[in-house]
Short mmCIF file of C-alpha atoms in Angstrom, two decimals:
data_model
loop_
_atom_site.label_atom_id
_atom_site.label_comp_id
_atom_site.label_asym_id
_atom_site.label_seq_id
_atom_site.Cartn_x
_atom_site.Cartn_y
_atom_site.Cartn_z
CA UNK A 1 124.70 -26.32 133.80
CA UNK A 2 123.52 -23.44 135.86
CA UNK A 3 124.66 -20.04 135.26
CA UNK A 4 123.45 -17.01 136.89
CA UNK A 5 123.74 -13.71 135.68
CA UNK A 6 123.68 -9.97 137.51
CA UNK A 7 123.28 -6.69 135.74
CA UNK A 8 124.19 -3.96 135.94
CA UNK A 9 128.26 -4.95 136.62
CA UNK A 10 128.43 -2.05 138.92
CA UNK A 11 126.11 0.98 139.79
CA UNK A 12 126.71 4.51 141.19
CA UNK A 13 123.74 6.67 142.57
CA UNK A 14 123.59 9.47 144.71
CA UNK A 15 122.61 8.81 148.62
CA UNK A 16 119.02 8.76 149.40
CA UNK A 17 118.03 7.13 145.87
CA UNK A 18 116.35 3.90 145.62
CA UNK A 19 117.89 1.14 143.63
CA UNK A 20 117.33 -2.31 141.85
CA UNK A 21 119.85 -5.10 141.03
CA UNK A 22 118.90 -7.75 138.57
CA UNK A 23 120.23 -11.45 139.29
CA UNK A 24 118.79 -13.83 136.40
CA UNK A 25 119.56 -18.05 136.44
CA UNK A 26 119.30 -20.38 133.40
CA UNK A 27 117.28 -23.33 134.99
CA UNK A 28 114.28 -22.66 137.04
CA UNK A 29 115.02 -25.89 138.92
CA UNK A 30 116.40 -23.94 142.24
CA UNK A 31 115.53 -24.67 146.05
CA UNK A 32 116.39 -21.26 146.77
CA UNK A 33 118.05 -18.08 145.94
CA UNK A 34 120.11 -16.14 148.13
CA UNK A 35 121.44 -12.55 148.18
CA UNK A 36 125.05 -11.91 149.88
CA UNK A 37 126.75 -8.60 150.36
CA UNK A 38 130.46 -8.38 150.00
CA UNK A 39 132.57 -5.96 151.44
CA UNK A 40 136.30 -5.37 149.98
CA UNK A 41 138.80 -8.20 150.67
CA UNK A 42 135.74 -9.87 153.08
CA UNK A 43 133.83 -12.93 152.91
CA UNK A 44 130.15 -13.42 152.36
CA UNK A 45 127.22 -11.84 154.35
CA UNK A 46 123.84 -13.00 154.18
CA UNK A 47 121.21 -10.60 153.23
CA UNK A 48 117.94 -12.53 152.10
CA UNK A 49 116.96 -16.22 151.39
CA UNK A 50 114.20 -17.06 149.43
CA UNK A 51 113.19 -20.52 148.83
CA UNK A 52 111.09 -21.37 145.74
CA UNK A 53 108.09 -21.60 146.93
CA UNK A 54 108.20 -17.59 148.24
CA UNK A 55 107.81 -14.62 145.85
CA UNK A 56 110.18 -12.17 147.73
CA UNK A 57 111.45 -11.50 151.55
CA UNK A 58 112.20 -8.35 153.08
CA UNK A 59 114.72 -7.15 155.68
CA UNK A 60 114.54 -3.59 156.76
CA UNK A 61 115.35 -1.44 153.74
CA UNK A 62 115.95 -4.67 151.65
CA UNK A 63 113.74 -6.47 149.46
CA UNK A 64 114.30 -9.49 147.07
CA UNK A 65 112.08 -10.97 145.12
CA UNK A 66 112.13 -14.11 143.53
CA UNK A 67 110.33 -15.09 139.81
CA UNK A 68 111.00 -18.73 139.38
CA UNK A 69 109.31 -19.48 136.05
CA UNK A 70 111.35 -16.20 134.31
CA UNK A 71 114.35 -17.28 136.10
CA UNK A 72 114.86 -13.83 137.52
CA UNK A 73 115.23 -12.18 140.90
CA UNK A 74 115.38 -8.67 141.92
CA UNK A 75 117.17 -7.06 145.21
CA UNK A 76 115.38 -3.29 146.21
CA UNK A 77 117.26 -1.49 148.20
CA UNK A 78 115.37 1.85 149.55
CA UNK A 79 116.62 5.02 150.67
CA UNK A 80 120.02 3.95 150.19
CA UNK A 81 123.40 5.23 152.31
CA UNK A 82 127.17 5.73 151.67
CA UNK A 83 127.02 2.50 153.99
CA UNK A 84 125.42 0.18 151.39
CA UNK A 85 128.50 0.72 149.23
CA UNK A 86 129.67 -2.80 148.50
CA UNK A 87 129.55 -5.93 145.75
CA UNK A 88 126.48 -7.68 146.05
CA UNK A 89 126.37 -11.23 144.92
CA UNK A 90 123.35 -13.48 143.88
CA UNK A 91 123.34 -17.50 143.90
CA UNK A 92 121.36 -19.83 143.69
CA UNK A 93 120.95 -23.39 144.76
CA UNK A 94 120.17 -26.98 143.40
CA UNK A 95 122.10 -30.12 142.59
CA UNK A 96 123.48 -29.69 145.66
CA UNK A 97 125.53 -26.76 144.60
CA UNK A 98 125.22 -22.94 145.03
CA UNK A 99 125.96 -20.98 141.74
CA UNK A 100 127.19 -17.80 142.32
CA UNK A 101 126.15 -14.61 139.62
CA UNK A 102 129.29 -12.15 139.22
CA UNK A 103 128.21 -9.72 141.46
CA UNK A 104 127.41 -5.82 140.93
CA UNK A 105 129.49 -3.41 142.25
CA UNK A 106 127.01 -0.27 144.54
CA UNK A 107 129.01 2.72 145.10
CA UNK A 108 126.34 5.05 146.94
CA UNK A 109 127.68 8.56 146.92
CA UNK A 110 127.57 11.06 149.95
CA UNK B 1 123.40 -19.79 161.73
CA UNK B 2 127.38 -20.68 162.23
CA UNK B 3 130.33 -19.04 162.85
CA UNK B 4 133.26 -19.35 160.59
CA UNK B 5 136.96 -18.78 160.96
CA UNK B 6 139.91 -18.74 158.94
CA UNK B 7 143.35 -19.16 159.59
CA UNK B 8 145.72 -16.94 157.96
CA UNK B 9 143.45 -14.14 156.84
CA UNK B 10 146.46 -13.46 154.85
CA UNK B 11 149.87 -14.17 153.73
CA UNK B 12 152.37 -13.49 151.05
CA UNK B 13 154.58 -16.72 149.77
CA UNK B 14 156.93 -17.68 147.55
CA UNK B 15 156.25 -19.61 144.01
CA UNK B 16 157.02 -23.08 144.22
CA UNK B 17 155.74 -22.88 148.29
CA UNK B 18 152.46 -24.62 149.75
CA UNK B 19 150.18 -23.08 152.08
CA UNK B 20 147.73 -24.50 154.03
CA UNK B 21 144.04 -22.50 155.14
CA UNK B 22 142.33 -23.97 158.19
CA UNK B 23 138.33 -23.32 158.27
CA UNK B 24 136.66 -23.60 161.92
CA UNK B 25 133.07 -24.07 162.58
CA UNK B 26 131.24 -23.38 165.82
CA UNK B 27 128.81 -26.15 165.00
CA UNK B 28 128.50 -29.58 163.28
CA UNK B 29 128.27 -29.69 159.70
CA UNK B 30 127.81 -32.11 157.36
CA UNK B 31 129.06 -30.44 154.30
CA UNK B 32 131.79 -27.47 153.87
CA UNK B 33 133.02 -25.81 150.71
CA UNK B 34 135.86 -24.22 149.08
CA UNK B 35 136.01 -21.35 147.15
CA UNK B 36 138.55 -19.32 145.13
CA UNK B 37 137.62 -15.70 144.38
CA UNK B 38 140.21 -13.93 141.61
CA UNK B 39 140.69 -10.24 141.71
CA UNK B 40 137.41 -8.67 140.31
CA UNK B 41 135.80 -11.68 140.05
CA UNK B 42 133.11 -13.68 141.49
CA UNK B 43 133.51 -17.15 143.25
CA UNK B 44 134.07 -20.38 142.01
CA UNK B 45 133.56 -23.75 143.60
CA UNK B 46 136.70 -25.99 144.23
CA UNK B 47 135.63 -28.66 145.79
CA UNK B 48 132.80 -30.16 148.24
CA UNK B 49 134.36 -31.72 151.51
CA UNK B 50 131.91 -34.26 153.48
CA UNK B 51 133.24 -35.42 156.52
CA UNK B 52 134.54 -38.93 156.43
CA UNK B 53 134.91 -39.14 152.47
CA UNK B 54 136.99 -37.88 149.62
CA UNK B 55 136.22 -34.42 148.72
CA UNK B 56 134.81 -33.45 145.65
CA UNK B 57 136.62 -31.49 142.88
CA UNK B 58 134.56 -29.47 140.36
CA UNK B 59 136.47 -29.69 136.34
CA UNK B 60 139.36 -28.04 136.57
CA UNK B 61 140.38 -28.61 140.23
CA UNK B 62 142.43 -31.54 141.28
CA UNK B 63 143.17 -33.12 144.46
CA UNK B 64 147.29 -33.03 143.80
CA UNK B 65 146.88 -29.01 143.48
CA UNK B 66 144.15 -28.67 146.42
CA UNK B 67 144.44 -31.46 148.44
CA UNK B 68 141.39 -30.98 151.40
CA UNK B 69 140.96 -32.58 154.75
CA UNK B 70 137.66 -33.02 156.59
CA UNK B 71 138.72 -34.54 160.10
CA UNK B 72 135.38 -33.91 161.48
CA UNK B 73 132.64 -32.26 161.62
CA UNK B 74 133.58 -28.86 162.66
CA UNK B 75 136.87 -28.44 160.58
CA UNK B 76 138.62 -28.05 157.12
CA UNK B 77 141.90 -27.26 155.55
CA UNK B 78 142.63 -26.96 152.55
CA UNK B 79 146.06 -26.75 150.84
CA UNK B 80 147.12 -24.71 147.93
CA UNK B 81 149.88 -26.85 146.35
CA UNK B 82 152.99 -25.55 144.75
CA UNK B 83 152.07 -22.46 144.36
CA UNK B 84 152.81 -20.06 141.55
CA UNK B 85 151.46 -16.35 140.72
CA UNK B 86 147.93 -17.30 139.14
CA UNK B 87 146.88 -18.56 142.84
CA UNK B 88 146.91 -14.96 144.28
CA UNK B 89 143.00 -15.04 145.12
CA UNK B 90 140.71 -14.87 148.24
CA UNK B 91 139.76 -18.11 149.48
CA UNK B 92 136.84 -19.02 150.71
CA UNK B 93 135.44 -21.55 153.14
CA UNK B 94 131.45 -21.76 153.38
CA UNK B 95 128.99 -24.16 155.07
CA UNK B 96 125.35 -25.63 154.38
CA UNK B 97 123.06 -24.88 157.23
CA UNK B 98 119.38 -26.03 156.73
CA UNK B 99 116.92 -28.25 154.62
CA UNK B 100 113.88 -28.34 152.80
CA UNK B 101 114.69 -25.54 151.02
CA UNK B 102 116.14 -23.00 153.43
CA UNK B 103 119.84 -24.66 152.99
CA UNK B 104 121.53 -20.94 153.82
CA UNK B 105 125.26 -20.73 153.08
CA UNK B 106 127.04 -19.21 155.46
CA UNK B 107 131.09 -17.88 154.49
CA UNK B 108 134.30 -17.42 156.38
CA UNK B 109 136.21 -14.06 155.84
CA UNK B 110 138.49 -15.77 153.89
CA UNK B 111 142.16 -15.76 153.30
CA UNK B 112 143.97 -13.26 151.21
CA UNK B 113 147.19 -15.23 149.45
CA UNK B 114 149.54 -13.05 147.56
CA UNK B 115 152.32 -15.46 145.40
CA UNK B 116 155.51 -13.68 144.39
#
């Protein structure tokens, strides 16, 4: 069975610092991995999808890579703002399922 | 893309109660999901509804608890059975969008069930 990992559990940096969060998956088997953003007592948002034949995608300030064979994936986020506080969630797909990591908590400080 | 809405986005109910969650798309779907997020934790699966079948229960989940309808393509409900305190969660409805790859899961804003 799929499991999928994030680390750190949560993260606190000041504003204006750039920041990785680690996202890592058991079997390598995955059509694609996806990076969500969740804001407190909200649903899902979107942020990247990478399918498994890509090695990362960007959007804006936001970049994800994707490292099927080490069954690891990265999410960059640059310059970041108070406004990027939030839980950010990894999953990734196959057997017709999406497995979701844990999440890690950003709390970007003013 | 698609649209998703839930209906309540919250309620408060008594133990022994059921309450049902309706999930709206604004486009045709094959496959919707259902989700139960815990305080502080991350989401798990309940069950996989297809339109015009039975829906799917992952170990652990059964239909008599969370019994799901799938009308048609566009719409979901899903019923939290008999409810007692360990049920407070967030739940979640979420659709497939895509192929070859680039299925994309998009997520209501979920519904907020506090049981007293």
């Amino acid at each position: 069975k799929q499991e999928v990992t994030q680390i750190p559990a949560a993260l606190s940096v000041p504003e204006g610092e750039n920041l990785v969060l680690n996202c890592s998956f058991t079997d390598s088997a995955i059509y694609n991995l996806q990076w969500f953003r969740q804001d407190p007592g909200k649903g899902l948002t979107s942020l990247l999808l990478i399918q498994s034949s890509q090695r990362e995608q960007t959007s804006g300030r936001l970049n994800a890579s994707l490292d099927k064979s080490s069954g690891r994936s990265t999410l960059y986020i640059a310059a970041s703002q108070p406004g990027d506080s939030a839980t950010y969630l990894c999953a990734v797909y196959n057997f017709n399922k999406f497995y979701f990591g844990s999440g890690t908590k950003l709390n970007v400080k003013p | 893309s698609a649209v998703i809405s839930q209906k309540p986005s919250r309620d408060i109910c008594q133990r022994g109660t059921s309450l049902t969650i309706q999930c709206q798309v604004d486009s045709q779907v094959t496959m919707m999901f259902w989700y139960r997020q815990q305080p502080g934790q991350s989401l798990t699966l309940i069950a996989t509804a297809n339109q015009g079948s039975e829906a799917t229960y992952e170990s652990g989940f059964v239909i008599d608890k969370f019994p799901i309808s799938r009308p048609n393509l566009t719409f979901s409900t899903l019923t939290v059975s008999n409810m007692s305190p360990e049920d407070s969660s967030i739940y979640l409805c979420s659709v497939e969008v895509g192929g070859g790859g680039t299925d994309t899961q998009y997520f209501g804003p979920g519904t907020r069930l506090t049981v007293l």
